[in-house]
PDB file of C-alpha atoms in Angstrom:
ATOM      1  CA  TYR B  12     185.078  31.399  42.241  1.00  0.00           C
ATOM      2  CA  GLY B  13     182.943  28.363  41.593  1.00  0.00           C
ATOM      3  CA  ALA B  14     183.083  24.636  40.996  1.00  0.00           C
ATOM      4  CA  PRO B  15     184.658  23.975  37.567  1.00  0.00           C
ATOM      5  CA  GLU B  16     181.752  21.677  36.723  1.00  0.00           C
ATOM      6  CA  LEU B  17     179.225  24.473  37.206  1.00  0.00           C
ATOM      7  CA  ARG B  18     181.296  27.082  35.403  1.00  0.00           C
ATOM      8  CA  ARG B  19     181.554  24.731  32.424  1.00  0.00           C
ATOM      9  CA  ALA B  20     177.792  24.130  32.568  1.00  0.00           C
ATOM     10  CA  VAL B  21     177.096  27.890  32.541  1.00  0.00           C
ATOM     11  CA  ALA B  22     179.406  28.390  29.556  1.00  0.00           C
ATOM     12  CA  LYS B  23     177.667  25.555  27.700  1.00  0.00           C
ATOM     13  CA  TYR B  24     174.238  26.945  28.643  1.00  0.00           C
ATOM     14  CA  TYR B  25     174.920  30.276  26.906  1.00  0.00           C
ATOM     15  CA  ALA B  26     176.692  28.685  23.949  1.00  0.00           C
ATOM     16  CA  GLN B  27     173.682  26.450  23.278  1.00  0.00           C
ATOM     17  CA  ARG B  28     171.023  29.117  23.809  1.00  0.00           C
ATOM     18  CA  PHE B  29     172.734  31.779  21.714  1.00  0.00           C
ATOM     19  CA  PRO B  30     175.044  29.979  19.269  1.00  0.00           C
ATOM     20  CA  GLY B  31     177.704  32.206  17.801  1.00  0.00           C
ATOM     21  CA  ALA B  32     176.848  35.175  20.028  1.00  0.00           C
ATOM     22  CA  PHE B  33     179.277  34.447  22.861  1.00  0.00           C
ATOM     23  CA  ALA B  34     182.731  32.994  23.364  1.00  0.00           C
ATOM     24  CA  TYR B  35     182.668  32.582  27.139  1.00  0.00           C
ATOM     25  CA  ASP B  36     185.369  30.515  28.797  1.00  0.00           C
ATOM     26  CA  ALA B  37     184.612  28.731  32.062  1.00  0.00           C
ATOM     27  CA  ASP B  38     187.949  29.687  33.576  1.00  0.00           C
ATOM     28  CA  GLU B  39     188.268  33.241  32.266  1.00  0.00           C
ATOM     29  CA  ASN B  40     184.750  34.665  32.162  1.00  0.00           C
ATOM     30  CA  ILE B  41     182.443  33.000  34.690  1.00  0.00           C
ATOM     31  CA  THR B  42     182.194  33.493  38.454  1.00  0.00           C
ATOM     32  CA  ILE B  43     179.752  31.558  40.639  1.00  0.00           C
ATOM     33  CA  VAL B  44     178.132  33.769  43.271  1.00  0.00           C
ATOM     34  CA  ALA B  45     175.653  33.531  46.147  1.00  0.00           C
ATOM     35  CA  GLY B  46     172.643  34.429  44.035  1.00  0.00           C
ATOM     36  CA  ALA B  47     172.093  37.455  41.820  1.00  0.00           C
ATOM     37  CA  THR B  48     172.026  39.753  44.859  1.00  0.00           C
ATOM     38  CA  GLU B  49     175.646  38.973  45.726  1.00  0.00           C
ATOM     39  CA  GLY B  50     176.475  38.989  42.024  1.00  0.00           C
ATOM     40  CA  PHE B  51     175.255  42.572  41.757  1.00  0.00           C
ATOM     41  CA  ALA B  52     177.115  43.614  44.895  1.00  0.00           C
ATOM     42  CA  ALA B  53     180.352  42.136  43.579  1.00  0.00           C
ATOM     43  CA  CYS B  54     179.908  43.789  40.175  1.00  0.00           C
ATOM     44  CA  ILE B  55     178.970  47.199  41.521  1.00  0.00           C
ATOM     45  CA  ARG B  56     181.903  47.349  43.925  1.00  0.00           C
ATOM     46  CA  ALA B  57     184.387  45.831  41.465  1.00  0.00           C
ATOM     47  CA  LEU B  58     183.443  47.986  38.477  1.00  0.00           C
ATOM     48  CA  ALA B  59     182.735  51.348  40.117  1.00  0.00           C
ATOM     49  CA  GLU B  60     184.113  53.488  42.926  1.00  0.00           C
ATOM     50  CA  PRO B  61     182.540  55.415  45.818  1.00  0.00           C
ATOM     51  CA  GLY B  62     181.140  58.666  44.457  1.00  0.00           C
ATOM     52  CA  ASP B  63     180.431  57.241  41.007  1.00  0.00           C
ATOM     53  CA  VAL B  64     176.995  57.733  39.438  1.00  0.00           C
ATOM     54  CA  ILE B  65     175.040  54.554  38.692  1.00  0.00           C
ATOM     55  CA  ALA B  66     171.924  54.776  36.492  1.00  0.00           C
ATOM     56  CA  PHE B  67     168.916  52.451  36.319  1.00  0.00           C
ATOM     57  CA  PHE B  68     165.224  52.415  35.462  1.00  0.00           C
ATOM     58  CA  GLU B  69     162.631  53.130  38.154  1.00  0.00           C
ATOM     59  CA  PRO B  70     160.477  51.423  39.475  1.00  0.00           C
ATOM     60  CA  CYS B  71     163.286  49.033  40.364  1.00  0.00           C
ATOM     61  CA  HIS B  72     164.298  46.246  42.706  1.00  0.00           C
ATOM     62  CA  GLU B  73     165.200  47.769  46.056  1.00  0.00           C
ATOM     63  CA  LEU B  74     168.638  46.160  46.018  1.00  0.00           C
ATOM     64  CA  TYR B  75     169.890  48.690  43.435  1.00  0.00           C
ATOM     65  CA  PRO B  76     169.631  51.880  45.549  1.00  0.00           C
ATOM     66  CA  SER B  77     170.403  49.943  48.739  1.00  0.00           C
ATOM     67  CA  GLN B  78     173.661  48.511  47.440  1.00  0.00           C
ATOM     68  CA  LEU B  79     174.665  51.846  45.943  1.00  0.00           C
ATOM     69  CA  ALA B  80     174.136  53.501  49.335  1.00  0.00           C
ATOM     70  CA  LEU B  81     176.173  50.767  51.000  1.00  0.00           C
ATOM     71  CA  PHE B  82     179.104  51.405  48.644  1.00  0.00           C
ATOM     72  CA  GLY B  83     178.856  55.196  48.696  1.00  0.00           C
ATOM     73  CA  MET B  84     177.712  55.537  45.089  1.00  0.00           C
ATOM     74  CA  LEU B  85     175.148  57.926  43.662  1.00  0.00           C
ATOM     75  CA  PRO B  86     171.869  56.578  42.212  1.00  0.00           C
ATOM     76  CA  ARG B  87     170.375  58.206  39.123  1.00  0.00           C
ATOM     77  CA  ALA B  88     166.922  56.898  38.209  1.00  0.00           C
ATOM     78  CA  VAL B  89     165.271  56.985  34.775  1.00  0.00           C
ATOM     79  CA  THR B  90     161.473  56.885  34.891  1.00  0.00           C
ATOM     80  CA  LEU B  91     159.468  54.037  33.397  1.00  0.00           C
ATOM     81  CA  THR B  92     156.003  55.417  32.626  1.00  0.00           C
ATOM     82  CA  ALA B  93     152.860  53.290  32.538  1.00  0.00           C
ATOM     83  CA  HIS B  94     150.468  53.516  29.594  1.00  0.00           C
ATOM     84  CA  GLU B  95     147.311  51.573  28.869  1.00  0.00           C
ATOM     85  CA  THR B  96     149.044  48.488  27.475  1.00  0.00           C
ATOM     86  CA  ASP B  97     152.766  48.941  28.145  1.00  0.00           C
ATOM     87  CA  TRP B  98     155.565  50.891  29.811  1.00  0.00           C
ATOM     88  CA  SER B  99     158.020  53.266  28.177  1.00  0.00           C
ATOM     89  CA  PHE B 100     160.949  55.553  28.934  1.00  0.00           C
ATOM     90  CA  ASP B 101     162.015  58.891  27.520  1.00  0.00           C
ATOM     91  CA  ALA B 102     165.178  58.577  25.423  1.00  0.00           C
ATOM     92  CA  ALA B 103     166.306  62.097  26.320  1.00  0.00           C
ATOM     93  CA  GLU B 104     165.954  61.371  30.034  1.00  0.00           C
ATOM     94  CA  LEU B 105     167.951  58.166  29.629  1.00  0.00           C
ATOM     95  CA  GLU B 106     170.734  59.926  27.754  1.00  0.00           C
ATOM     96  CA  ALA B 107     170.890  62.688  30.358  1.00  0.00           C
ATOM     97  CA  ALA B 108     171.165  60.090  33.118  1.00  0.00           C
ATOM     98  CA  LEU B 109     174.005  58.302  31.338  1.00  0.00           C
ATOM     99  CA  ARG B 110     176.158  61.414  31.028  1.00  0.00           C
ATOM    100  CA  GLY B 111     178.880  61.037  33.617  1.00  0.00           C
ATOM    101  CA  ALA B 112     177.602  57.666  34.872  1.00  0.00           C
ATOM    102  CA  ARG B 113     179.879  54.676  35.404  1.00  0.00           C
ATOM    103  CA  LEU B 114     177.334  51.823  35.230  1.00  0.00           C
ATOM    104  CA  PHE B 115     173.805  51.219  33.953  1.00  0.00           C
ATOM    105  CA  LEU B 116     171.867  48.490  35.781  1.00  0.00           C
ATOM    106  CA  PHE B 117     169.373  46.842  33.440  1.00  0.00           C
ATOM    107  CA  ASN B 118     166.675  44.295  34.332  1.00  0.00           C
ATOM    108  CA  ASP B 119     164.664  42.485  31.643  1.00  0.00           C
ATOM    109  CA  PRO B 120     162.027  41.062  32.062  1.00  0.00           C
ATOM    110  CA  HIS B 121     161.529  43.874  34.494  1.00  0.00           C
ATOM    111  CA  ASN B 122     160.826  43.703  38.212  1.00  0.00           C
ATOM    112  CA  PRO B 123     158.284  44.915  39.306  1.00  0.00           C
ATOM    113  CA  THR B 124     156.407  46.030  36.168  1.00  0.00           C
ATOM    114  CA  GLY B 125     156.675  42.871  34.055  1.00  0.00           C
ATOM    115  CA  HIS B 126     157.784  45.030  31.121  1.00  0.00           C
ATOM    116  CA  ARG B 127     159.795  43.386  28.353  1.00  0.00           C
ATOM    117  CA  PHE B 128     161.941  45.843  26.486  1.00  0.00           C
ATOM    118  CA  SER B 129     161.428  45.899  22.730  1.00  0.00           C
ATOM    119  CA  SER B 130     164.221  45.320  20.243  1.00  0.00           C
ATOM    120  CA  ALA B 131     164.270  49.051  19.455  1.00  0.00           C
ATOM    121  CA  GLU B 132     164.487  49.973  23.151  1.00  0.00           C
ATOM    122  CA  ARG B 133     167.280  47.484  23.753  1.00  0.00           C
ATOM    123  CA  ARG B 134     169.309  48.705  20.797  1.00  0.00           C
ATOM    124  CA  LEU B 135     168.874  52.296  21.918  1.00  0.00           C
ATOM    125  CA  ILE B 136     170.083  51.441  25.426  1.00  0.00           C
ATOM    126  CA  VAL B 137     173.180  49.710  24.043  1.00  0.00           C
ATOM    127  CA  LYS B 138     173.869  52.594  21.651  1.00  0.00           C
ATOM    128  CA  LEU B 139     173.570  55.309  24.317  1.00  0.00           C
ATOM    129  CA  CYS B 140     175.665  53.404  26.848  1.00  0.00           C
ATOM    130  CA  ARG B 141     178.410  52.976  24.249  1.00  0.00           C
ATOM    131  CA  LYS B 142     178.171  56.656  23.313  1.00  0.00           C
ATOM    132  CA  HIS B 143     178.703  57.790  26.900  1.00  0.00           C
ATOM    133  CA  GLY B 144     181.202  55.118  27.951  1.00  0.00           C
ATOM    134  CA  VAL B 145     178.825  53.453  30.414  1.00  0.00           C
ATOM    135  CA  LEU B 146     179.191  49.752  31.239  1.00  0.00           C
ATOM    136  CA  ILE B 147     175.927  47.762  31.378  1.00  0.00           C
ATOM    137  CA  VAL B 148     175.266  45.224  34.148  1.00  0.00           C
ATOM    138  CA  THR B 149     172.203  43.136  33.333  1.00  0.00           C
ATOM    139  CA  ASP B 150     169.836  41.285  35.654  1.00  0.00           C
ATOM    140  CA  GLU B 151     168.612  38.209  33.743  1.00  0.00           C
ATOM    141  CA  ILE B 152     166.904  36.106  36.413  1.00  0.00           C
ATOM    142  CA  TYR B 153     163.437  36.136  34.803  1.00  0.00           C
ATOM    143  CA  GLU B 154     164.705  35.103  31.359  1.00  0.00           C
ATOM    144  CA  TRP B 155     162.404  32.061  31.106  1.00  0.00           C
ATOM    145  CA  ILE B 156     159.224  33.695  32.480  1.00  0.00           C
ATOM    146  CA  LEU B 157     157.818  35.267  29.324  1.00  0.00           C
ATOM    147  CA  TYR B 158     154.287  35.862  28.027  1.00  0.00           C
ATOM    148  CA  GLY B 159     152.951  36.551  24.554  1.00  0.00           C
ATOM    149  CA  SER B 160     154.347  35.665  21.152  1.00  0.00           C
ATOM    150  CA  ASP B 161     156.012  38.935  20.120  1.00  0.00           C
ATOM    151  CA  ILE B 162     159.360  37.998  21.685  1.00  0.00           C
ATOM    152  CA  ASP B 163     159.428  34.249  22.167  1.00  0.00           C
ATOM    153  CA  VAL B 164     162.991  33.955  23.461  1.00  0.00           C
ATOM    154  CA  HIS B 165     164.738  36.268  25.880  1.00  0.00           C
ATOM    155  CA  GLU B 166     167.873  37.780  24.357  1.00  0.00           C
ATOM    156  CA  PRO B 167     170.500  39.237  26.717  1.00  0.00           C
ATOM    157  CA  LEU B 168     171.860  42.669  25.876  1.00  0.00           C
ATOM    158  CA  ALA B 169     175.240  40.921  25.686  1.00  0.00           C
ATOM    159  CA  VAL B 170     174.147  39.484  22.334  1.00  0.00           C
ATOM    160  CA  LEU B 171     174.159  43.056  21.003  1.00  0.00           C
ATOM    161  CA  ASP B 172     177.361  44.197  22.701  1.00  0.00           C
ATOM    162  CA  PRO B 173     179.259  41.414  24.489  1.00  0.00           C
ATOM    163  CA  GLU B 174     182.268  43.605  25.292  1.00  0.00           C
ATOM    164  CA  ASN B 175     180.240  46.264  27.104  1.00  0.00           C
ATOM    165  CA  VAL B 176     177.793  44.061  29.010  1.00  0.00           C
ATOM    166  CA  VAL B 177     178.199  42.044  32.201  1.00  0.00           C
ATOM    167  CA  ILE B 178     175.546  39.368  32.779  1.00  0.00           C
ATOM    168  CA  VAL B 179     174.219  38.583  36.268  1.00  0.00           C
ATOM    169  CA  SER B 180     171.819  35.660  36.585  1.00  0.00           C
ATOM    170  CA  SER B 181     170.895  32.775  38.850  1.00  0.00           C
ATOM    171  CA  ILE B 182     169.021  29.511  39.058  1.00  0.00           C
ATOM    172  CA  SER B 183     166.528  30.905  41.587  1.00  0.00           C
ATOM    173  CA  LYS B 184     163.548  31.618  39.330  1.00  0.00           C
ATOM    174  CA  THR B 185     164.421  29.214  36.511  1.00  0.00           C
ATOM    175  CA  ALA B 186     164.399  26.173  38.824  1.00  0.00           C
ATOM    176  CA  ARG B 187     162.122  27.493  41.582  1.00  0.00           C
ATOM    177  CA  ALA B 188     165.170  27.332  43.854  1.00  0.00           C
ATOM    178  CA  THR B 189     165.279  30.773  45.468  1.00  0.00           C
ATOM    179  CA  GLY B 190     166.669  29.353  48.702  1.00  0.00           C
ATOM    180  CA  TRP B 191     169.696  27.796  47.021  1.00  0.00           C
ATOM    181  CA  ARG B 192     171.363  31.177  46.396  1.00  0.00           C
ATOM    182  CA  ILE B 193     173.366  30.003  43.386  1.00  0.00           C
ATOM    183  CA  GLY B 194     174.027  32.555  40.659  1.00  0.00           C
ATOM    184  CA  TRP B 195     176.717  33.571  38.217  1.00  0.00           C
ATOM    185  CA  VAL B 196     178.397  36.581  36.679  1.00  0.00           C
ATOM    186  CA  VAL B 197     179.633  36.502  33.081  1.00  0.00           C
ATOM    187  CA  ALA B 198     182.142  39.183  32.085  1.00  0.00           C
ATOM    188  CA  SER B 199     185.289  39.865  30.113  1.00  0.00           C
ATOM    189  CA  ALA B 200     188.480  38.356  31.556  1.00  0.00           C
ATOM    190  CA  PRO B 201     189.880  41.616  33.023  1.00  0.00           C
ATOM    191  CA  ARG B 202     186.539  42.484  34.640  1.00  0.00           C
ATOM    192  CA  THR B 203     186.148  38.925  35.889  1.00  0.00           C
ATOM    193  CA  GLN B 204     189.414  39.193  37.841  1.00  0.00           C
ATOM    194  CA  ARG B 205     188.141  42.301  39.622  1.00  0.00           C
ATOM    195  CA  ILE B 206     184.713  40.763  40.285  1.00  0.00           C
ATOM    196  CA  ARG B 207     186.306  37.616  41.725  1.00  0.00           C
ATOM    197  CA  ALA B 208     188.489  39.687  44.046  1.00  0.00           C
ATOM    198  CA  VAL B 209     185.407  41.352  45.557  1.00  0.00           C
ATOM    199  CA  HIS B 210     183.398  38.108  45.582  1.00  0.00           C
ATOM    200  CA  ASP B 211     186.190  36.390  47.521  1.00  0.00           C
ATOM    201  CA  GLN B 212     185.906  38.989  50.287  1.00  0.00           C
ATOM    202  CA  LEU B 213     182.096  38.937  50.395  1.00  0.00           C
ATOM    203  CA  VAL B 214     181.381  35.208  50.613  1.00  0.00           C
ATOM    204  CA  ALA B 215     184.618  33.344  49.689  1.00  0.00           C
ATOM    205  CA  CYS B 216     182.688  30.506  48.048  1.00  0.00           C
ATOM    206  CA  VAL B 217     179.210  29.113  47.513  1.00  0.00           C
ATOM    207  CA  ALA B 218     177.968  25.741  48.837  1.00  0.00           C
ATOM    208  CA  THR B 219     179.630  23.089  46.667  1.00  0.00           C
ATOM    209  CA  PRO B 220     176.863  20.428  46.789  1.00  0.00           C
ATOM    210  CA  LEU B 221     174.325  22.983  45.560  1.00  0.00           C
ATOM    211  CA  GLN B 222     176.677  24.059  42.783  1.00  0.00           C
ATOM    212  CA  ILE B 223     176.846  20.465  41.532  1.00  0.00           C
ATOM    213  CA  GLY B 224     173.051  20.294  41.665  1.00  0.00           C
ATOM    214  CA  VAL B 225     172.745  23.452  39.558  1.00  0.00           C
ATOM    215  CA  ALA B 226     175.233  22.071  37.046  1.00  0.00           C
ATOM    216  CA  ARG B 227     172.957  19.054  36.611  1.00  0.00           C
ATOM    217  CA  LEU B 228     169.920  21.305  36.213  1.00  0.00           C
ATOM    218  CA  LEU B 229     171.587  23.368  33.484  1.00  0.00           C
ATOM    219  CA  GLU B 230     172.397  20.199  31.589  1.00  0.00           C
ATOM    220  CA  MET B 231     168.734  19.143  31.461  1.00  0.00           C
ATOM    221  CA  ASP B 232     166.439  19.635  28.484  1.00  0.00           C
ATOM    222  CA  LYS B 233     165.674  23.366  28.297  1.00  0.00           C
ATOM    223  CA  ALA B 234     162.015  22.558  27.657  1.00  0.00           C
ATOM    224  CA  ARG B 235     161.823  22.042  31.407  1.00  0.00           C
ATOM    225  CA  PHE B 236     162.588  25.734  31.900  1.00  0.00           C
ATOM    226  CA  ALA B 237     160.320  26.856  29.055  1.00  0.00           C
ATOM    227  CA  ASP B 238     157.394  25.190  30.847  1.00  0.00           C
ATOM    228  CA  LEU B 239     157.499  28.038  33.342  1.00  0.00           C
ATOM    229  CA  ARG B 240     155.787  30.260  30.786  1.00  0.00           C
ATOM    230  CA  GLY B 241     152.462  28.423  30.746  1.00  0.00           C
ATOM    231  CA  GLU B 242     152.399  27.871  34.481  1.00  0.00           C
ATOM    232  CA  TYR B 243     153.006  31.502  35.385  1.00  0.00           C
ATOM    233  CA  GLN B 244     150.761  32.855  32.651  1.00  0.00           C
ATOM    234  CA  THR B 245     147.857  30.887  34.126  1.00  0.00           C
ATOM    235  CA  LYS B 246     148.635  32.283  37.575  1.00  0.00           C
ATOM    236  CA  ARG B 247     149.015  35.799  36.179  1.00  0.00           C
ATOM    237  CA  ASP B 248     145.631  35.646  34.479  1.00  0.00           C
ATOM    238  CA  VAL B 249     143.794  34.186  37.488  1.00  0.00           C
ATOM    239  CA  LEU B 250     145.265  36.736  39.896  1.00  0.00           C
ATOM    240  CA  GLY B 251     144.739  39.632  37.479  1.00  0.00           C
ATOM    241  CA  ALA B 252     141.055  38.793  37.029  1.00  0.00           C
ATOM    242  CA  ALA B 253     140.525  38.595  40.797  1.00  0.00           C
ATOM    243  CA  LEU B 254     142.326  41.879  41.451  1.00  0.00           C
ATOM    244  CA  SER B 255     140.372  43.647  38.733  1.00  0.00           C
ATOM    245  CA  LYS B 256     137.085  42.367  40.132  1.00  0.00           C
ATOM    246  CA  ALA B 257     138.083  43.699  43.563  1.00  0.00           C
ATOM    247  CA  GLY B 258     138.653  47.185  42.141  1.00  0.00           C
ATOM    248  CA  PHE B 259     142.423  47.288  41.679  1.00  0.00           C
ATOM    249  CA  ASP B 260     143.863  49.255  38.760  1.00  0.00           C
ATOM    250  CA  LEU B 261     145.888  46.617  36.920  1.00  0.00           C
ATOM    251  CA  GLY B 262     147.773  48.959  34.608  1.00  0.00           C
ATOM    252  CA  PRO B 263     149.706  47.372  31.716  1.00  0.00           C
ATOM    253  CA  GLU B 264     149.489  43.593  31.616  1.00  0.00           C
ATOM    254  CA  PRO B 265     152.858  42.023  32.570  1.00  0.00           C
ATOM    255  CA  LYS B 266     154.740  40.516  29.622  1.00  0.00           C
ATOM    256  CA  GLY B 267     157.335  38.769  31.756  1.00  0.00           C
ATOM    257  CA  ALA B 268     158.482  37.985  35.333  1.00  0.00           C
ATOM    258  CA  TYR B 269     155.808  37.136  37.919  1.00  0.00           C
ATOM    259  CA  TYR B 270     154.410  40.394  39.267  1.00  0.00           C
ATOM    260  CA  TRP B 271     151.313  42.521  39.030  1.00  0.00           C
ATOM    261  CA  PHE B 272     152.232  46.168  39.785  1.00  0.00           C
ATOM    262  CA  VAL B 273     148.782  47.508  40.621  1.00  0.00           C
ATOM    263  CA  GLY B 274     147.061  50.577  42.055  1.00  0.00           C
ATOM    264  CA  TYR B 275     144.696  50.152  45.011  1.00  0.00           C
ATOM    265  CA  LYS B 276     142.974  53.554  45.286  1.00  0.00           C
ATOM    266  CA  GLY B 277     139.839  52.096  43.694  1.00  0.00           C
ATOM    267  CA  VAL B 278     139.445  49.538  46.494  1.00  0.00           C
ATOM    268  CA  PRO B 279     137.204  51.031  49.228  1.00  0.00           C
ATOM    269  CA  GLN B 280     138.820  49.027  52.043  1.00  0.00           C
ATOM    270  CA  LEU B 281     142.317  50.242  51.104  1.00  0.00           C
ATOM    271  CA  GLN B 282     142.021  53.586  49.349  1.00  0.00           C
ATOM    272  CA  SER B 283     142.724  55.757  52.410  1.00  0.00           C
ATOM    273  CA  LEU B 284     145.794  53.768  53.503  1.00  0.00           C
ATOM    274  CA  ASP B 285     149.461  54.251  52.741  1.00  0.00           C
ATOM    275  CA  PRO B 286     151.148  51.470  50.703  1.00  0.00           C
ATOM    276  CA  LEU B 287     152.594  49.606  53.705  1.00  0.00           C
ATOM    277  CA  ALA B 288     149.329  49.640  55.615  1.00  0.00           C
ATOM    278  CA  ALA B 289     147.412  48.505  52.523  1.00  0.00           C
ATOM    279  CA  ALA B 290     149.865  45.648  51.958  1.00  0.00           C
ATOM    280  CA  MET B 291     149.539  44.500  55.566  1.00  0.00           C
ATOM    281  CA  ILE B 292     145.727  44.521  55.367  1.00  0.00           C
ATOM    282  CA  MET B 293     145.882  42.476  52.164  1.00  0.00           C
ATOM    283  CA  THR B 294     148.195  39.957  53.782  1.00  0.00           C
ATOM    284  CA  ARG B 295     146.623  39.638  57.217  1.00  0.00           C
ATOM    285  CA  GLU B 296     142.923  39.985  56.447  1.00  0.00           C
ATOM    286  CA  TYR B 297     142.618  38.686  52.882  1.00  0.00           C
ATOM    287  CA  GLY B 298     145.461  36.164  52.707  1.00  0.00           C
ATOM    288  CA  VAL B 299     147.092  37.771  49.653  1.00  0.00           C
ATOM    289  CA  ALA B 300     150.774  38.463  50.255  1.00  0.00           C
ATOM    290  CA  CYS B 301     152.075  41.574  48.525  1.00  0.00           C
ATOM    291  CA  VAL B 302     154.851  44.167  48.685  1.00  0.00           C
ATOM    292  CA  PRO B 303     154.182  47.912  49.102  1.00  0.00           C
ATOM    293  CA  GLY B 304     154.569  49.617  45.728  1.00  0.00           C
ATOM    294  CA  ASP B 305     156.637  52.480  47.108  1.00  0.00           C
ATOM    295  CA  ASN B 306     159.315  49.929  47.978  1.00  0.00           C
ATOM    296  CA  PHE B 307     160.257  50.060  44.282  1.00  0.00           C
TER     297      PHE B 307
END
């Protein structure tokens, strides 16, 4: 379940970033996994059963419904609605979705919208999940890619409710190391035992040399990770300006992660195409790689 050196580095990473908020033990609470994708698979199968309802916000990463289908679980989506400057959800719809659910999968900063959930939204989510006995599994991989000054530091939901939140994260985006497939799951000791049992059957272990490399990365000055903000904000702004000029509907400006979730019906060359066909034209003819929006 992970090289001791890396598990200690992960525990130290959270203790330093959020002093006093956590009491995570490297041996009892941390499991090293093959990226956040395997981390989610291990959590979903360990913490829920076939036939259970699992709730999440939509649009969403395609791994959520795909993994739920693989494990025979029932997806229940809560709509994120775009407005001029931001995204929002309906509290009543969220509460209805949580009734009878086993897990709530939560991603912040959000893929693919770039939404960053406000303090009020986050507290409401924690409150409603507690009310309905729903365990939260959080996807934290974009925690360092933040824009704007309203929320300067990403705060995991586990800060608000450490006993009812399981953290899934990885080094992929933080260190530009998506091919390394090194992630971690942080959970209470009883849940960790169940997660490790599933993890052991999925991948057994993760490449040890890469684990040692990630341990070294986590021990570096965190300013190295914070530098991602300026780099990606420049890219976001350049790409957004070009897309707008070409006729794309940008929607709310992303406040985190590294996506533009745009509409293309205002682009004459694309407006009659379905999302997959439009994405292929963009990639093949214009050299701009993109993912069809209906994939989310």
